Amino acid sequence: MIKNIFFLTFLLLTSILVRAQADYKVVFDLTSKDSLDQRSVIRWLREISGGSPDAQMEVVMYGQGIALGVKGKSYMPDAILQLAAQRNITFKVCAIALKNQGIDPSQLLPGITTTPDGIYEIIQKQNTGWGYIKVKN
């Protein structure tokens, strides 16, 4: 009887842990072109991927943060290409910010997509249960 209770408790705790890991969803808000901020978000994506390979992550860039995704302005283009190829990581650039800064979407690094409104993208993610991290050193 005690073995059965122990086994059921183990199954319950395991299922809770698996569920918690399956719900690992986070959106990163990047508005700075600072190289330290760019490096931080790349480091966080790598660290989370290493510890929780099924975590869903999205980097939303607007304002000066779009530099991370623009050819010739990104401090880490190779890292972006590598991370954008993963199925659980997306990079989105605000179309309004692109327009305001006179940058054509063709200037974005491969694997980076646009969203009509970066702030609204973040709000939508939060409304569906995603965690939120403001990228700032």
Coordinates of N, CA, C and O in Angstrom, one line a residue, residues 55-137:
A55 N 11.3 24.9 -24.5 CA 10.8 26.2 -24.2 C 10.5 27.0 -25.5 O 11.3 26.9 -26.5
Q56 N 9.4 27.7 -25.5 CA 9.1 28.6 -26.6 C 9.6 30.0 -26.3 O 9.3 30.5 -25.2
M57 N 10.3 30.6 -27.2 CA 10.9 31.9 -27.0 C 10.7 32.8 -28.2 O 10.8 32.3 -29.4
E58 N 10.5 34.1 -28.0 CA 10.3 35.0 -29.1 C 11.0 36.3 -28.6 O 10.8 36.8 -27.5
V59 N 11.8 36.9 -29.5 CA 12.4 38.2 -29.3 C 11.6 39.2 -30.2 O 11.6 39.0 -31.4
V60 N 11.0 40.2 -29.6 CA 10.3 41.2 -30.3 C 11.2 42.5 -30.2 O 11.5 43.0 -29.2
M61 N 11.5 43.0 -31.4 CA 12.4 44.1 -31.6 C 11.6 45.3 -32.1 O 10.9 45.2 -33.1
Y62 N 11.7 46.4 -31.4 CA 11.1 47.7 -31.9 C 12.0 48.8 -31.4 O 12.9 48.6 -30.7
G63 N 11.7 50.0 -31.9 CA 12.5 51.2 -31.5 C 13.9 50.9 -32.0 O 14.1 50.4 -33.1
Q64 N 14.9 51.3 -31.3 CA 16.3 51.1 -31.7 C 16.7 49.6 -31.6 O 17.8 49.2 -32.1
G65 N 15.9 48.8 -31.0 CA 16.2 47.3 -30.8 C 16.2 46.6 -32.2 O 16.7 45.5 -32.2
I66 N 15.6 47.2 -33.2 CA 15.6 46.5 -34.5 C 17.0 46.2 -35.1 O 17.2 45.4 -35.9
A67 N 18.0 47.0 -34.5 CA 19.3 46.8 -35.0 C 19.8 45.4 -34.9 O 20.6 44.9 -35.7
L68 N 19.3 44.6 -33.9 CA 19.7 43.2 -33.7 C 19.4 42.4 -35.0 O 20.2 41.5 -35.3
G69 N 18.4 42.7 -35.7 CA 17.9 41.9 -36.8 C 18.3 42.5 -38.2 O 17.9 41.9 -39.2
V70 N 19.0 43.6 -38.2 CA 19.3 44.2 -39.5 C 20.7 43.9 -39.9 O 21.7 44.0 -39.2
K71 N 20.9 43.5 -41.2 CA 22.2 43.2 -41.8 C 23.1 44.5 -41.6 O 22.7 45.6 -41.9
G72 N 24.3 44.3 -41.2 CA 25.2 45.4 -41.0 C 25.1 46.2 -39.7 O 26.0 47.0 -39.4
K73 N 24.0 45.9 -38.9 CA 23.8 46.6 -37.7 C 23.9 45.7 -36.5 O 24.1 46.1 -35.4
S74 N 23.6 44.4 -36.7 CA 23.6 43.4 -35.7 C 25.0 43.1 -35.2 O 25.9 42.9 -36.0
Y75 N 25.2 43.0 -33.9 CA 26.5 42.7 -33.4 C 26.7 41.2 -33.4 O 27.9 40.7 -33.3
M76 N 25.7 40.4 -33.6 CA 25.8 39.0 -33.5 C 25.0 38.3 -34.6 O 24.1 37.4 -34.4
P77 N 25.2 38.6 -35.9 CA 24.4 38.0 -37.0 C 24.5 36.5 -37.1 O 23.5 35.8 -37.3
D78 N 25.7 35.9 -36.8 CA 25.8 34.5 -36.9 C 25.0 33.8 -35.8 O 24.4 32.7 -36.1
A79 N 25.0 34.3 -34.6 CA 24.2 33.8 -33.6 C 22.7 33.9 -33.9 O 21.9 32.9 -33.6
I80 N 22.3 35.0 -34.5 CA 20.9 35.1 -34.9 C 20.5 34.1 -35.9 O 19.4 33.4 -35.8
L81 N 21.3 33.9 -36.9 CA 21.0 32.9 -37.9 C 20.9 31.5 -37.3 O 20.0 30.7 -37.6
Q82 N 21.8 31.1 -36.4 CA 21.8 29.8 -35.7 C 20.5 29.7 -34.9 O 19.8 28.6 -34.9
L83 N 20.2 30.7 -34.1 CA 19.0 30.6 -33.2 C 17.7 30.6 -33.9 O 16.8 29.9 -33.6
A84 N 17.6 31.4 -35.0 CA 16.4 31.6 -35.8 C 16.1 30.3 -36.5 O 14.9 30.0 -36.9
A85 N 17.1 29.4 -36.7 CA 16.8 28.1 -37.4 C 16.2 27.1 -36.4 O 15.6 26.1 -36.9
Q86 N 16.2 27.4 -35.1 CA 15.5 26.5 -34.2 C 14.0 26.7 -34.2 O 13.5 27.8 -34.3
R87 N 13.3 25.6 -34.1 CA 11.8 25.6 -34.2 C 11.2 26.3 -33.1 O 10.0 26.8 -33.2
N88 N 11.8 26.5 -32.0 CA 11.2 27.1 -30.8 C 11.6 28.5 -30.5 O 11.2 29.1 -29.5
I89 N 12.4 29.1 -31.4 CA 12.8 30.5 -31.2 C 12.4 31.3 -32.4 O 12.7 30.9 -33.6
T90 N 11.7 32.4 -32.2 CA 11.4 33.3 -33.3 C 11.9 34.7 -33.0 O 12.0 35.1 -31.8
F91 N 12.2 35.4 -34.0 CA 12.6 36.8 -33.9 C 11.6 37.6 -34.8 O 11.5 37.3 -36.0
K92 N 11.0 38.7 -34.2 CA 10.1 39.5 -34.9 C 10.5 41.0 -34.8 O 10.8 41.4 -33.7
V93 N 10.4 41.7 -35.9 CA 10.7 43.1 -35.9 C 9.4 43.9 -36.2 O 8.6 43.5 -37.1
C94 N 9.3 44.9 -35.5 CA 8.1 45.8 -35.6 C 8.1 46.5 -37.0 O 9.1 47.2 -37.3
A95 N 7.1 46.3 -37.8 CA 7.0 47.0 -39.1 C 6.9 48.5 -39.0 O 7.4 49.2 -39.8
I96 N 6.3 49.0 -37.9 CA 6.2 50.4 -37.7 C 7.6 51.0 -37.5 O 8.0 52.0 -38.0
A97 N 8.4 50.3 -36.7 CA 9.8 50.8 -36.4 C 10.6 50.7 -37.7 O 11.4 51.7 -37.9
L98 N 10.5 49.7 -38.5 CA 11.2 49.6 -39.8 C 10.8 50.9 -40.6 O 11.7 51.5 -41.2
K99 N 9.6 51.1 -40.7 CA 9.1 52.3 -41.5 C 9.6 53.6 -41.0 O 10.2 54.4 -41.8
N100 N 9.5 53.8 -39.7 CA 10.0 55.0 -39.0 C 11.5 55.2 -39.2 O 12.0 56.4 -39.3
Q101 N 12.3 54.2 -39.4 CA 13.7 54.3 -39.5 C 14.2 54.1 -41.0 O 15.4 54.1 -41.2
G102 N 13.2 54.0 -41.9 CA 13.6 53.9 -43.3 C 14.3 52.7 -43.7 O 15.1 52.7 -44.6
I103 N 14.0 51.6 -43.0 CA 14.6 50.3 -43.3 C 13.7 49.4 -44.0 O 12.5 49.2 -43.5
D104 N 14.1 48.8 -45.1 CA 13.3 47.9 -45.9 C 13.4 46.5 -45.2 O 14.5 46.1 -44.8
P105 N 12.3 45.8 -45.2 CA 12.3 44.4 -44.6 C 13.3 43.5 -45.3 O 13.8 42.6 -44.7
S106 N 13.7 43.8 -46.5 CA 14.7 43.0 -47.2 C 16.1 43.1 -46.6 O 17.0 42.3 -46.8
Q107 N 16.3 44.1 -45.7 CA 17.5 44.3 -45.0 C 17.6 43.5 -43.7 O 18.7 43.5 -43.1
L108 N 16.6 42.7 -43.4 CA 16.6 41.9 -42.2 C 17.4 40.6 -42.4 O 17.5 40.1 -43.6
L109 N 18.0 40.1 -41.4 CA 18.7 38.9 -41.4 C 17.8 37.7 -41.8 O 16.6 37.8 -41.4
P110 N 18.2 36.7 -42.5 CA 17.4 35.6 -42.8 C 16.8 35.0 -41.5 O 17.5 34.9 -40.5
G111 N 15.6 34.6 -41.5 CA 14.9 33.9 -40.4 C 14.2 34.9 -39.5 O 13.5 34.5 -38.6
I112 N 14.3 36.2 -39.7 CA 13.6 37.2 -38.9 C 12.4 37.7 -39.7 O 12.5 38.0 -40.9
T113 N 11.3 37.7 -39.0 CA 10.0 38.1 -39.6 C 9.6 39.5 -39.1 O 10.1 39.9 -38.1
T114 N 8.6 40.0 -39.7 CA 8.0 41.3 -39.2 C 6.7 41.0 -38.5 O 6.0 40.0 -38.8
T115 N 6.3 41.9 -37.6 CA 5.0 41.9 -37.0 C 4.5 43.4 -37.2 O 5.3 44.3 -37.2
P116 N 3.2 43.5 -37.5 CA 2.7 44.9 -37.7 C 3.0 45.9 -36.6 O 3.3 47.0 -36.9
D117 N 2.9 45.4 -35.4 CA 3.1 46.3 -34.2 C 3.8 45.5 -33.1 O 3.2 44.6 -32.5
G118 N 5.0 45.9 -32.8 CA 5.8 45.1 -31.8 C 5.2 45.1 -30.4 O 5.2 44.1 -29.7
I119 N 4.7 46.3 -30.0 CA 4.1 46.3 -28.6 C 2.8 45.4 -28.6 O 2.6 44.7 -27.6
Y120 N 2.0 45.5 -29.6 CA 0.8 44.6 -29.6 C 1.2 43.2 -29.6 O 0.6 42.3 -29.0
E121 N 2.3 42.8 -30.3 CA 2.8 41.4 -30.4 C 3.1 41.0 -28.9 O 2.7 39.9 -28.5
I122 N 3.8 41.8 -28.2 CA 4.1 41.5 -26.8 C 2.8 41.3 -25.9 O 2.7 40.4 -25.2
I123 N 1.9 42.2 -26.1 CA 0.7 42.2 -25.3 C -0.1 40.9 -25.6 O -0.6 40.2 -24.7
Q124 N -0.1 40.5 -26.9 CA -0.8 39.3 -27.3 C -0.2 38.1 -26.7 O -0.9 37.2 -26.2
K125 N 1.1 38.0 -26.6 CA 1.8 36.9 -26.0 C 1.5 36.9 -24.5 O 1.2 35.8 -24.0
Q126 N 1.5 38.0 -23.9 CA 1.2 38.0 -22.4 C -0.2 37.6 -22.2 O -0.5 36.9 -21.2
N127 N -1.1 38.0 -23.0 CA -2.5 37.6 -22.9 C -2.8 36.1 -23.1 O -3.8 35.6 -22.6
T128 N -1.8 35.4 -23.7 CA -2.0 33.9 -23.9 C -1.0 33.2 -22.9 O -0.7 32.0 -23.2
G129 N -0.6 33.9 -21.9 CA 0.2 33.2 -20.8 C 1.7 33.2 -21.0 O 2.4 32.5 -20.2
W130 N 2.2 33.9 -21.9 CA 3.7 34.0 -22.1 C 4.3 34.9 -21.0 O 3.7 35.9 -20.6
G131 N 5.5 34.5 -20.5 CA 6.2 35.4 -19.6 C 6.8 36.5 -20.4 O 6.9 36.5 -21.6
Y132 N 7.2 37.6 -19.6 CA 7.8 38.8 -20.3 C 9.1 39.1 -19.6 O 9.2 39.2 -18.4
I133 N 10.1 39.4 -20.5 CA 11.4 39.9 -20.0 C 11.8 41.1 -20.8 O 11.8 41.1 -22.1
K134 N 12.0 42.2 -20.1 CA 12.6 43.4 -20.8 C 14.1 43.2 -20.8 O 14.7 43.0 -19.8
V135 N 14.6 43.3 -22.0 CA 16.1 43.2 -22.2 C 16.8 44.5 -21.9 O 16.6 45.5 -22.6
K136 N 17.5 44.5 -20.8 CA 18.2 45.7 -20.4 C 19.3 45.3 -19.4 O 19.1 44.6 -18.5
N137 N 20.5 45.8 -19.6 CA 21.6 45.6 -18.7 C 21.7 46.8 -17.7 O 21.4 47.9 -18.0

